[in-house]
Amino acid sequence: MNSVPLLMLFFLVSSGIKVYSLHYDHTYTHECLAKPMEPQYAGGMVINPELEHGLKGWTTFGQAKIEHQESKDGNKYIVASYRSGHCDSFSQKFYLEEEKLYVLSAWLQVSHGEAHLAAMFRTGITYQPAGWVIARQGCWSMLKGGIVVNSSGPVELFFQANNTRAEIWADSISLQAFTQEEWDSHQDQNIEKIRKGKVKFQVVDPQGRPLANAKISVKQIKQTFPFGNAISKFIIHKKAYQEWFVSRFKYAVFENEMKWYSNERRPGKENYYDSDTMLKFAKRNNILVRGHNVLWDDPRYQPSWVKKLPRKDLQLATEKRINSVMKHYLGQLIHWDVVNENLHFSFYEKRLGRNASTVFLKRAHQIDQKAIPFLNDYNTLESPTDSESTPAKYIEKIKLIREQGYHGPLGIGLEAHFDTPNLPYVRASLDMLASTKLPIWITELDVSHRPKQAMYLAQLIKEFHAHPAIHGIIMWGSWSPTGCWKMCFTDKNFNNLPTGNAVDNIMKVWRHEGLLGTTDGDGYFNTSLFHGDYKVEIRHSTAVNSSKIRQFGVASSDKIQETHFKFHV
């Protein structure tokens, strides 16, 4: 037999540098500045956004007196003074369209002290907040937010401050409209930049001559981006539940089984059977688990006996709880929600002191230095109407914890229990929280049962996946025989519901299912792949061996990896 030449394949894997610019050319800063930056999008729809033309476009809202002022350095701005009510301010009117998404920003200051300040839209007789910031005397702070409207019509923008003694100052105000297509396009651009890497395949013969029409099949075998779901104790003995979950997810959180009221129903009688068994199941299937939760600040969800404890006994009980549950699962979890929902509630702070959360976080980190301790709360993304857990309030809570002496690792947990999403507000809120440089996880994502539930879920997953500050997404759709809390993915026989199909469709995209390529006349096939591990199969019509298979990884890096394949032809 004649000797046979060799067919060689080279492929290069490179990932783009992480770059994120909100709506193409703007980034968020939470720094307190002496002079505001220019408005986003040159002000967009706003008339006289930089107040260079006096009060043109602006009118009084409520009973305030409005003035045009100029600082010593020449900066011009608008002032609302003599305010007797929270809503007394200045305003401007717009016509908003139902199908569009509106991004809002403004630089704000108060004359003295500080104020939790909101941008508000009046639509008819309703008032809708669109963004929040904590404004202070002596410096400019950026408010960032957004709005969607249920029906097209006129609206009026104004600013609301809880401190009526303070004047409201504003400058560089912007309101910009985007179509859904523009919004989706920006998501796609960002996903390409931060979640994918460019891959170049080249097929050549032993002399280096390119070979066209080589068939390249790529299959993802491991996804890098953390994506998971909650599970309940019913998974322990339900094989169909196990199969449905394991075929999709490598991250999980337990719905109730690690909570104090589940582990210690009676004082001193600890029971970790359900959570232990669930963790064994997760380990067998290489599923990583978030710990939820050590303590819960909501008084409604304390073990019944804990509510009755006097201060000294409560302190001993919390110390015992932290030591018990965290040492029991030492080194086995990736995160711990150490103090759950303590933006909204303060059960422990009221009884043990204002620094109770900081004490808990310190102790948690001392016990388990591998599991990142998290704060975890709701409505930071979901509801601009909830003033207790705005991004500004979340950032203030983190600052307080640092001031009280905890300087260890810390994660931001966002529960994300949605009704109808306001995507511009979601993105603006994430930008504000990203300024902390802390890891942000979506920890309990669901959408309440309503028309377009599956569509909203898909929109949210894509929005989160497109944001560089998001380190992972965990959904809150655990199964039980009596149904789910808000959102089910399957029926009782584990057949997908529309929400389950939405998740599967997203994962098919992330896995590049069915991705096939053919080398061109120069022997190249170029594509981009989500970060993860892959198996590539190469076929060529002249090959003696039908195919060759090799594994490779696409990482979040701009380094180039190179692999060689040889085929007899």
Coordinates of C-alpha atoms in Angstrom, one line a residue:
M1 CA 0.0 0.0 0.0
N2 CA 1.2 3.5 -0.8
S3 CA 2.1 5.8 2.1
V4 CA -0.7 8.2 3.1
P5 CA -0.4 11.9 3.7
L6 CA -1.8 13.4 6.9
L7 CA -4.6 15.9 7.4
M8 CA -3.9 18.4 10.2
L9 CA -6.3 20.7 12.0
F10 CA -5.3 23.8 14.0
F11 CA -7.7 25.8 16.0
L12 CA -7.1 29.0 17.9
V13 CA -9.3 30.0 20.8
S14 CA -9.4 33.6 22.0
S15 CA -11.8 35.5 24.2
G16 CA -12.4 39.2 23.9
I17 CA -11.5 41.5 26.8
K18 CA -14.5 42.2 29.1
V19 CA -16.0 45.6 28.1
Y20 CA -19.3 46.9 29.1
S21 CA -20.8 50.3 28.2
L22 CA -24.5 50.9 29.0
H23 CA -26.3 51.6 25.8
Y24 CA -23.1 51.7 23.8
D25 CA -21.2 54.7 25.2
H26 CA -22.0 55.3 28.9
T27 CA -20.9 53.9 32.2
Y28 CA -22.2 54.4 35.7
T29 CA -20.4 56.1 38.5
H30 CA -21.6 56.4 42.1
E31 CA -18.8 58.8 43.1
C32 CA -19.8 62.0 44.7
L33 CA -18.4 64.7 42.4
A34 CA -17.9 68.4 42.8
K35 CA -19.3 69.0 39.3
P36 CA -21.7 66.7 37.4
M37 CA -20.7 64.9 34.2
E38 CA -22.4 65.5 30.9
P39 CA -25.9 64.0 30.5
Q40 CA -26.2 60.6 28.9
Y41 CA -27.3 60.7 25.2
A42 CA -26.9 64.5 25.2
G43 CA -30.1 64.6 27.3
G44 CA -32.1 62.5 24.9
M45 CA -35.7 63.8 25.0
V46 CA -35.1 66.4 27.8
I47 CA -35.4 70.0 26.9
N48 CA -32.5 72.1 28.3
P49 CA -30.9 69.1 30.0
E50 CA -27.8 71.0 31.3
L51 CA -29.7 74.1 32.3
E52 CA -27.7 76.3 29.9
H53 CA -30.9 78.2 28.9
G54 CA -32.3 79.2 32.2
L55 CA -35.5 77.4 33.2
K56 CA -36.5 76.7 29.6
G57 CA -38.6 73.4 29.5
W58 CA -38.9 73.2 33.3
T59 CA -41.9 74.2 35.5
T60 CA -42.9 74.0 39.1
F61 CA -44.3 70.8 40.6
G62 CA -46.3 71.2 43.8
Q63 CA -45.6 74.2 46.0
A64 CA -41.8 74.6 45.5
K65 CA -40.1 77.7 44.3
I66 CA -37.8 76.9 41.3
E67 CA -34.7 78.9 40.4
H68 CA -31.8 78.8 37.9
Q69 CA -28.5 79.0 39.7
E70 CA -24.8 79.1 38.7
S71 CA -21.8 78.0 40.8
K72 CA -18.5 79.8 41.0
D73 CA -17.0 77.5 38.5
G74 CA -19.7 78.3 35.9
N75 CA -21.9 75.2 36.4
K76 CA -25.6 75.9 35.9
Y77 CA -28.3 73.9 37.6
I78 CA -32.0 74.0 38.7
V79 CA -33.0 74.4 42.4
A80 CA -36.3 73.6 44.1
S81 CA -36.6 75.4 47.4
Y82 CA -39.3 76.3 50.0
R83 CA -40.5 72.7 49.8
S84 CA -43.3 71.7 52.2
G85 CA -44.0 68.3 50.8
H86 CA -42.0 65.4 49.5
C87 CA -43.2 65.9 45.9
D88 CA -42.5 69.7 45.8
S89 CA -40.0 70.0 43.0
F90 CA -39.5 70.9 39.3
S91 CA -40.8 69.0 36.4
Q92 CA -40.9 68.5 32.6
K93 CA -43.6 66.8 30.5
F94 CA -43.0 64.1 27.9
Y95 CA -45.1 61.8 25.7
L96 CA -44.0 58.1 26.3
E97 CA -44.9 55.2 24.0
E98 CA -46.0 51.8 25.2
E99 CA -43.6 49.7 23.2
K100 CA -40.5 51.5 24.1
L101 CA -38.0 51.3 27.0
Y102 CA -36.9 54.5 28.6
V103 CA -33.5 55.1 30.3
L104 CA -33.3 57.9 32.9
S105 CA -30.3 59.6 34.6
A106 CA -29.7 62.8 36.5
W107 CA -27.1 64.4 38.7
L108 CA -28.6 65.5 42.0
Q109 CA -27.6 67.3 45.2
V110 CA -29.4 68.6 48.3
S111 CA -28.7 71.9 50.0
H112 CA -27.9 70.3 53.4
G113 CA -27.8 66.9 55.0
E114 CA -28.8 64.0 52.8
A115 CA -32.0 62.6 51.3
H116 CA -33.2 59.4 49.7
L117 CA -34.3 60.9 46.5
A118 CA -36.5 59.5 43.7
A119 CA -37.2 60.3 40.1
M120 CA -40.9 60.1 39.7
F121 CA -43.3 60.0 36.7
R122 CA -46.9 61.1 37.1
T123 CA -49.1 59.4 34.6
G124 CA -52.7 60.6 35.0
I125 CA -53.4 60.2 38.7
T126 CA -50.7 57.5 39.3
Y127 CA -47.2 58.1 40.4
Q128 CA -44.4 55.7 39.4
P129 CA -40.8 55.9 40.7
A130 CA -38.1 55.3 38.1
G131 CA -34.9 55.5 40.0
W132 CA -33.3 56.3 43.4
V133 CA -30.2 57.8 44.8
I134 CA -29.0 59.1 48.2
A135 CA -28.2 62.7 47.5
R136 CA -25.9 64.7 49.8
Q137 CA -24.9 68.2 50.5
G138 CA -21.7 69.5 48.8
C139 CA -21.4 67.0 46.0
W140 CA -23.3 65.6 43.0
S141 CA -24.5 62.1 42.9
M142 CA -25.9 60.2 39.9
L143 CA -29.4 58.8 39.8
K144 CA -29.9 56.1 37.3
G145 CA -33.2 54.4 36.5
G146 CA -35.8 53.6 33.8
I147 CA -39.4 53.2 33.0
V148 CA -41.9 51.4 30.8
V149 CA -45.5 52.4 30.5
N150 CA -48.6 50.3 30.0
S151 CA -50.1 52.6 27.5
S152 CA -48.9 55.5 25.4
G153 CA -49.6 59.0 26.7
P154 CA -48.3 62.1 28.4
V155 CA -46.3 61.9 31.6
E156 CA -44.6 64.4 33.9
L157 CA -41.1 63.8 35.4
F158 CA -40.3 65.3 38.8
F159 CA -38.1 64.5 41.7
Q160 CA -39.2 63.6 45.2
A161 CA -37.1 63.8 48.4
N162 CA -38.0 62.6 51.9
N163 CA -36.1 65.5 53.5
T164 CA -38.5 68.5 53.0
R165 CA -36.1 70.9 54.7
A166 CA -33.5 70.4 51.9
E167 CA -33.5 72.1 48.5
I168 CA -33.3 69.7 45.5
W169 CA -30.6 70.6 43.0
A170 CA -30.4 68.9 39.6
D171 CA -28.3 69.0 36.4
S172 CA -27.4 66.9 33.4
I173 CA -30.8 65.2 33.2
S174 CA -31.5 62.7 30.5
L175 CA -34.4 60.5 29.2
Q176 CA -33.7 58.3 26.2
A177 CA -36.1 56.0 24.4
F178 CA -35.1 52.6 23.0
T179 CA -37.0 50.1 20.9
Q180 CA -37.1 46.5 21.9
E181 CA -35.0 45.7 18.9
E182 CA -32.3 48.1 20.0
W183 CA -32.5 46.8 23.5
D184 CA -32.1 43.2 22.3
S185 CA -29.2 44.2 20.1
H186 CA -27.3 45.7 23.0
Q187 CA -27.8 42.5 25.0
D188 CA -26.4 40.5 22.1
Q189 CA -23.4 42.8 21.7
N190 CA -22.7 42.5 25.4
I191 CA -23.0 38.7 25.5
E192 CA -20.6 38.5 22.7
K193 CA -18.1 40.6 24.6
I194 CA -18.4 39.1 28.1
R195 CA -19.7 35.5 27.8
K196 CA -18.2 34.2 24.6
G197 CA -14.8 33.7 23.0
K198 CA -13.8 33.8 19.3
V199 CA -12.7 30.4 17.9
K200 CA -10.7 29.9 14.7
F201 CA -10.3 26.5 13.2
Q202 CA -7.9 25.8 10.3
V203 CA -7.5 22.5 8.4
V204 CA -4.4 21.9 6.4
D205 CA -2.5 19.0 4.9
P206 CA 1.0 18.0 6.0
Q207 CA 2.5 20.6 3.6
G208 CA 0.5 23.4 5.2
R209 CA -1.9 23.7 2.3
P210 CA -5.5 24.6 3.3
L211 CA -8.2 22.0 2.9
A212 CA -11.7 23.1 2.1
N213 CA -15.0 21.4 3.1
A214 CA -13.8 19.7 6.3
K215 CA -16.8 19.2 8.5
I216 CA -16.5 20.5 12.0
S217 CA -19.0 19.5 14.7
V218 CA -18.8 21.3 18.1
K219 CA -20.6 20.1 21.3
Q220 CA -20.5 21.8 24.7
I221 CA -19.8 19.4 27.5
K222 CA -19.6 21.9 30.4
Q223 CA -21.0 25.4 30.7
T224 CA -18.9 27.9 32.6
F225 CA -21.6 30.4 33.5
P226 CA -23.3 29.3 36.7
F227 CA -27.0 28.6 36.1
G228 CA -29.2 26.7 38.4
N229 CA -32.5 26.2 40.2
A230 CA -34.0 25.6 43.6
I231 CA -34.8 22.1 44.7
S232 CA -37.0 20.7 47.5
K233 CA -36.8 17.6 49.6
F234 CA -39.2 15.8 47.2
I235 CA -36.2 15.3 44.9
I236 CA -34.8 12.7 47.3
H237 CA -37.3 10.0 46.4
K238 CA -38.6 11.2 43.0
K239 CA -36.5 9.8 40.2
A240 CA -38.3 11.7 37.5
Y241 CA -37.6 15.0 39.4
Q242 CA -33.9 14.0 39.7
E243 CA -33.6 13.2 36.0
W244 CA -35.3 16.4 35.0
F245 CA -33.0 18.5 37.2
V246 CA -29.7 16.8 36.6
S247 CA -30.1 16.9 32.8
R248 CA -30.2 20.7 33.0
F249 CA -28.4 22.2 36.1
K250 CA -25.1 22.1 37.9
Y251 CA -26.0 24.7 40.5
A252 CA -28.8 24.4 43.2
V253 CA -30.2 26.0 46.3
F254 CA -32.4 24.3 48.8
E255 CA -35.8 25.9 49.1
N256 CA -36.4 25.5 52.8
E257 CA -34.3 22.6 54.1
M258 CA -31.3 24.6 55.4
K259 CA -33.4 27.2 57.2
W260 CA -33.3 27.5 60.9
Y261 CA -37.0 26.6 61.3
S262 CA -36.4 23.4 59.4
N263 CA -33.2 22.3 61.2
E264 CA -34.3 23.2 64.8
R265 CA -38.0 23.1 65.3
R266 CA -37.5 22.7 69.0
P267 CA -34.6 24.2 71.0
G268 CA -31.6 21.8 71.1
K269 CA -33.2 19.2 68.8
E270 CA -31.3 19.7 65.5
N271 CA -32.2 17.7 62.4
Y272 CA -30.2 17.9 59.2
Y273 CA -31.6 14.7 57.6
D274 CA -33.3 16.3 54.6
S275 CA -30.6 18.8 53.8
D276 CA -27.9 16.2 54.3
T277 CA -29.7 13.8 51.9
M278 CA -30.2 16.5 49.3
L279 CA -26.5 17.5 49.5
K280 CA -25.5 13.9 49.0
F281 CA -27.7 13.9 45.9
A282 CA -26.1 17.1 44.6
K283 CA -22.5 15.8 45.2
R284 CA -23.3 12.5 43.3
N285 CA -24.3 14.6 40.4
N286 CA -21.5 17.3 40.6
I287 CA -24.0 20.0 41.5
L288 CA -22.7 23.0 43.5
V289 CA -25.0 24.3 46.2
R290 CA -25.6 27.7 47.7
G291 CA -26.4 27.7 51.4
H292 CA -29.7 29.3 52.2
N293 CA -29.9 30.6 54.9
V294 CA -28.1 30.9 58.2
L295 CA -30.4 33.6 59.7
W296 CA -33.5 35.3 58.4
D297 CA -34.2 38.8 59.7
D298 CA -38.0 38.6 59.0
P299 CA -39.7 37.9 62.4
R300 CA -42.3 35.8 60.7
Y301 CA -39.8 33.1 59.8
Q302 CA -38.0 32.6 63.0
P303 CA -38.5 29.2 64.8
S304 CA -41.4 29.8 67.1
W305 CA -39.4 29.3 70.2
V306 CA -36.8 31.9 69.1
K307 CA -39.3 34.8 69.1
K308 CA -39.8 34.3 72.8
L309 CA -36.2 34.5 73.9
P310 CA -34.8 37.4 76.0
R311 CA -31.9 39.3 74.6
K312 CA -29.1 37.3 76.3
D313 CA -30.6 33.9 75.3
L314 CA -31.2 35.1 71.8
Q315 CA -27.6 36.0 71.4
L316 CA -26.5 32.6 72.6
A317 CA -29.0 30.9 70.3
T318 CA -27.8 32.8 67.2
E319 CA -24.2 32.0 68.1
K320 CA -25.1 28.3 68.4
R321 CA -27.1 28.4 65.1
I322 CA -24.2 29.9 63.1
N323 CA -21.7 27.5 64.6
S324 CA -23.9 24.5 64.2
V325 CA -25.1 24.8 60.6
M326 CA -21.9 26.3 59.2
K327 CA -19.6 23.7 60.8
H328 CA -22.0 20.9 59.8
Y329 CA -21.6 22.0 56.1
L330 CA -18.0 23.3 56.3
G331 CA -16.3 23.3 53.0
Q332 CA -19.3 21.9 51.1
L333 CA -21.1 25.0 49.9
I334 CA -20.1 27.8 47.6
H335 CA -22.1 30.6 49.3
W336 CA -24.0 31.2 52.5
D337 CA -26.9 33.7 52.7
V338 CA -25.8 34.7 56.2
V339 CA -28.4 37.4 57.0
N340 CA -31.4 37.1 54.8
E341 CA -33.6 40.1 53.9
N342 CA -32.1 42.5 56.4
L343 CA -32.8 45.6 54.2
H344 CA -36.5 45.0 54.8
F345 CA -36.4 43.6 58.3
S346 CA -34.4 44.0 61.5
F347 CA -35.4 41.2 63.9
Y348 CA -31.9 40.7 65.2
E349 CA -30.7 44.3 65.0
K350 CA -33.5 45.5 67.2
R351 CA -32.7 42.9 69.9
L352 CA -29.0 42.5 69.6
G353 CA -27.8 45.8 68.4
R354 CA -27.3 47.8 65.2
N355 CA -24.2 45.9 64.3
A356 CA -25.8 42.4 64.6
S357 CA -25.5 41.7 60.9
T358 CA -21.8 42.6 60.9
V359 CA -21.2 40.3 63.8
F360 CA -22.9 37.5 62.0
L361 CA -20.9 38.0 58.8
K362 CA -17.6 38.1 60.7
R363 CA -18.4 34.9 62.5
A364 CA -19.5 33.2 59.3
H365 CA -16.3 34.1 57.5
Q366 CA -14.2 32.9 60.5
I367 CA -15.9 29.5 60.3
D368 CA -15.9 28.9 56.5
Q369 CA -13.4 30.9 54.5
K370 CA -14.3 29.2 51.3
A371 CA -18.1 29.9 51.2
I372 CA -18.7 33.5 50.3
P373 CA -21.0 35.2 52.8
F374 CA -24.0 37.0 51.1
L375 CA -26.6 39.5 51.9
N376 CA -29.8 38.6 50.2
D377 CA -32.9 40.6 49.6
Y378 CA -35.9 41.2 47.3
N379 CA -37.3 44.1 45.3
T380 CA -34.0 45.8 44.6
L381 CA -34.6 44.9 40.9
E382 CA -38.2 44.0 40.9
S383 CA -40.0 47.0 42.3
P384 CA -39.0 50.7 42.1
T385 CA -42.0 51.4 44.5
D386 CA -40.2 49.6 47.3
S387 CA -38.1 52.3 48.9
E388 CA -36.6 49.9 51.6
S389 CA -34.3 47.9 49.3
T390 CA -33.4 50.3 46.4
P391 CA -29.8 50.0 45.0
A392 CA -28.9 53.1 46.9
K393 CA -30.1 51.5 50.2
Y394 CA -28.3 48.3 49.4
I395 CA -25.0 50.2 48.8
E396 CA -25.6 52.1 52.1
K397 CA -26.0 48.8 53.9
I398 CA -22.7 47.5 52.6
K399 CA -21.0 50.7 53.6
L400 CA -22.4 50.4 57.1
I401 CA -21.2 46.8 57.4
R402 CA -17.7 47.9 56.3
E403 CA -17.7 50.9 58.7
Q404 CA -18.7 48.5 61.5
G405 CA -15.6 46.4 60.9
Y406 CA -16.3 43.6 58.5
H407 CA -13.8 43.8 55.6
G408 CA -13.9 40.2 54.4
P409 CA -15.5 38.8 51.2
L410 CA -19.1 39.7 50.6
G411 CA -21.7 38.9 48.0
I412 CA -24.8 40.7 46.8
G413 CA -27.8 38.4 46.5
L414 CA -30.8 39.7 44.5
E415 CA -33.8 37.5 44.9
A416 CA -35.5 38.7 41.7
H417 CA -39.2 37.7 42.3
F418 CA -40.8 39.5 39.4
D419 CA -44.3 40.4 38.3
T420 CA -44.0 42.4 35.1
P421 CA -40.3 43.3 34.6
N422 CA -39.1 46.9 34.0
L423 CA -35.9 46.1 32.2
P424 CA -34.5 49.7 32.1
Y425 CA -34.8 49.9 35.9
V426 CA -33.3 46.4 36.2
R427 CA -30.3 47.4 34.2
A428 CA -29.8 50.7 35.9
S429 CA -30.0 49.0 39.3
L430 CA -27.4 46.5 38.4
D431 CA -25.1 49.2 37.2
M432 CA -25.4 51.0 40.5
L433 CA -24.7 47.8 42.5
A434 CA -21.8 47.0 40.2
S435 CA -20.0 50.1 41.4
T436 CA -19.4 48.2 44.7
K437 CA -17.1 45.7 42.8
L438 CA -18.7 42.8 44.7
P439 CA -19.9 39.6 43.1
I440 CA -23.6 39.8 42.3
W441 CA -25.8 36.7 42.0
I442 CA -29.5 36.4 41.0
T443 CA -30.5 34.0 43.8
E444 CA -34.2 33.3 43.5
L445 CA -35.4 34.2 40.1
D446 CA -39.1 33.7 39.2
V447 CA -42.0 35.4 37.5
S448 CA -45.4 35.3 39.0
H449 CA -48.1 33.4 37.0
R450 CA -49.5 35.9 34.5
P451 CA -49.8 36.3 30.7
K452 CA -46.4 36.2 29.0
Q453 CA -44.8 34.6 32.1
A454 CA -42.4 32.5 30.0
M455 CA -41.5 35.4 27.8
Y456 CA -40.7 37.6 30.8
L457 CA -38.6 34.9 32.3
A458 CA -36.6 34.5 29.1
Q459 CA -36.1 38.3 28.8
L460 CA -34.8 38.5 32.4
I461 CA -32.4 35.6 32.0
K462 CA -31.0 37.3 28.9
E463 CA -30.8 40.7 30.6
F464 CA -28.9 39.2 33.6
H465 CA -26.6 37.1 31.3
A466 CA -25.7 40.3 29.3
H467 CA -24.6 42.2 32.4
P468 CA -20.9 41.8 33.4
A469 CA -21.6 42.2 37.1
I470 CA -23.7 39.1 37.3
H471 CA -21.7 36.1 38.4
G472 CA -24.5 33.5 38.3
I473 CA -28.3 33.0 38.1
I474 CA -30.3 30.6 40.4
M475 CA -34.0 30.3 39.7
W476 CA -36.7 29.7 42.3
G477 CA -38.8 26.9 40.7
S478 CA -38.6 23.9 43.0
W479 CA -41.2 21.2 42.7
S480 CA -43.6 19.8 45.2
P481 CA -46.7 17.6 44.9
T482 CA -48.9 20.6 45.9
G483 CA -47.3 22.9 43.4
C484 CA -44.7 25.7 43.3
W485 CA -44.4 28.9 45.2
K486 CA -44.8 31.2 42.1
M487 CA -43.4 29.5 39.1
C488 CA -43.4 25.9 38.0
F489 CA -41.3 24.6 35.2
T490 CA -43.1 21.3 34.8
D491 CA -46.4 19.6 35.5
K492 CA -46.8 16.8 38.0
N493 CA -45.4 14.3 35.5
F494 CA -42.3 16.5 34.8
N495 CA -43.4 17.4 31.3
N496 CA -42.3 21.0 30.5
L497 CA -44.6 23.9 30.9
P498 CA -44.0 27.0 28.8
T499 CA -41.5 28.3 31.4
G500 CA -39.6 25.0 31.2
N501 CA -39.5 25.3 27.5
A502 CA -38.2 28.9 27.8
V503 CA -35.3 27.6 30.0
D504 CA -34.5 24.7 27.7
N505 CA -34.5 27.0 24.6
I506 CA -32.0 29.4 26.4
M507 CA -29.8 26.5 27.3
K508 CA -29.8 25.1 23.8
V509 CA -28.4 28.5 22.6
W510 CA -25.8 28.5 25.4
R511 CA -24.8 24.9 24.5
H512 CA -24.6 25.6 20.7
E513 CA -26.7 22.5 20.1
G514 CA -26.5 21.4 16.5
L515 CA -23.5 23.7 15.7
L516 CA -21.9 22.4 12.4
G517 CA -19.3 24.2 10.3
T518 CA -17.4 23.7 7.1
T519 CA -14.0 25.0 6.3
D520 CA -13.8 27.6 3.5
G521 CA -11.4 27.7 0.6
D522 CA -8.6 28.8 2.9
G523 CA -9.2 25.9 5.3
Y524 CA -10.8 28.1 7.9
F525 CA -14.0 28.0 10.0
N526 CA -14.6 30.9 12.4
T527 CA -17.2 31.1 15.1
S528 CA -17.7 32.3 18.7
L529 CA -18.6 30.0 21.6
F530 CA -19.9 30.6 25.1
H531 CA -17.2 30.0 27.7
G532 CA -17.0 26.4 28.7
D533 CA -15.6 23.0 27.7
Y534 CA -16.2 21.5 24.3
K535 CA -15.8 18.4 22.2
V536 CA -15.0 19.0 18.6
E537 CA -15.3 16.3 15.9
I538 CA -13.6 16.7 12.5
R539 CA -14.6 14.8 9.4
H540 CA -13.3 15.0 5.8
S541 CA -14.4 13.1 2.7
T542 CA -10.9 11.8 2.0
A543 CA -10.1 10.6 5.5
V544 CA -9.4 6.9 6.0
N545 CA -10.5 7.3 9.7
S546 CA -13.9 8.7 9.6
S547 CA -13.4 11.3 12.3
K548 CA -11.2 12.6 15.0
I549 CA -12.4 14.0 18.4
R550 CA -10.7 16.3 20.8
Q551 CA -11.7 18.4 23.8
F552 CA -10.9 22.0 24.3
G553 CA -12.0 24.9 26.5
V554 CA -13.1 28.5 25.8
A555 CA -12.2 30.6 28.8
S556 CA -12.7 34.3 29.8
S557 CA -9.3 35.3 28.6
D558 CA -7.6 36.9 25.6
K559 CA -4.9 34.2 25.5
I560 CA -4.7 32.0 22.4
Q561 CA -4.8 28.2 22.8
E562 CA -3.6 25.9 20.0
T563 CA -4.3 22.3 19.3
H564 CA -3.2 20.0 16.3
F565 CA -5.2 17.2 14.8
K566 CA -3.8 14.6 12.3
F567 CA -5.9 12.4 10.0
H568 CA -4.9 9.7 7.5
V569 CA -6.3 10.5 4.0

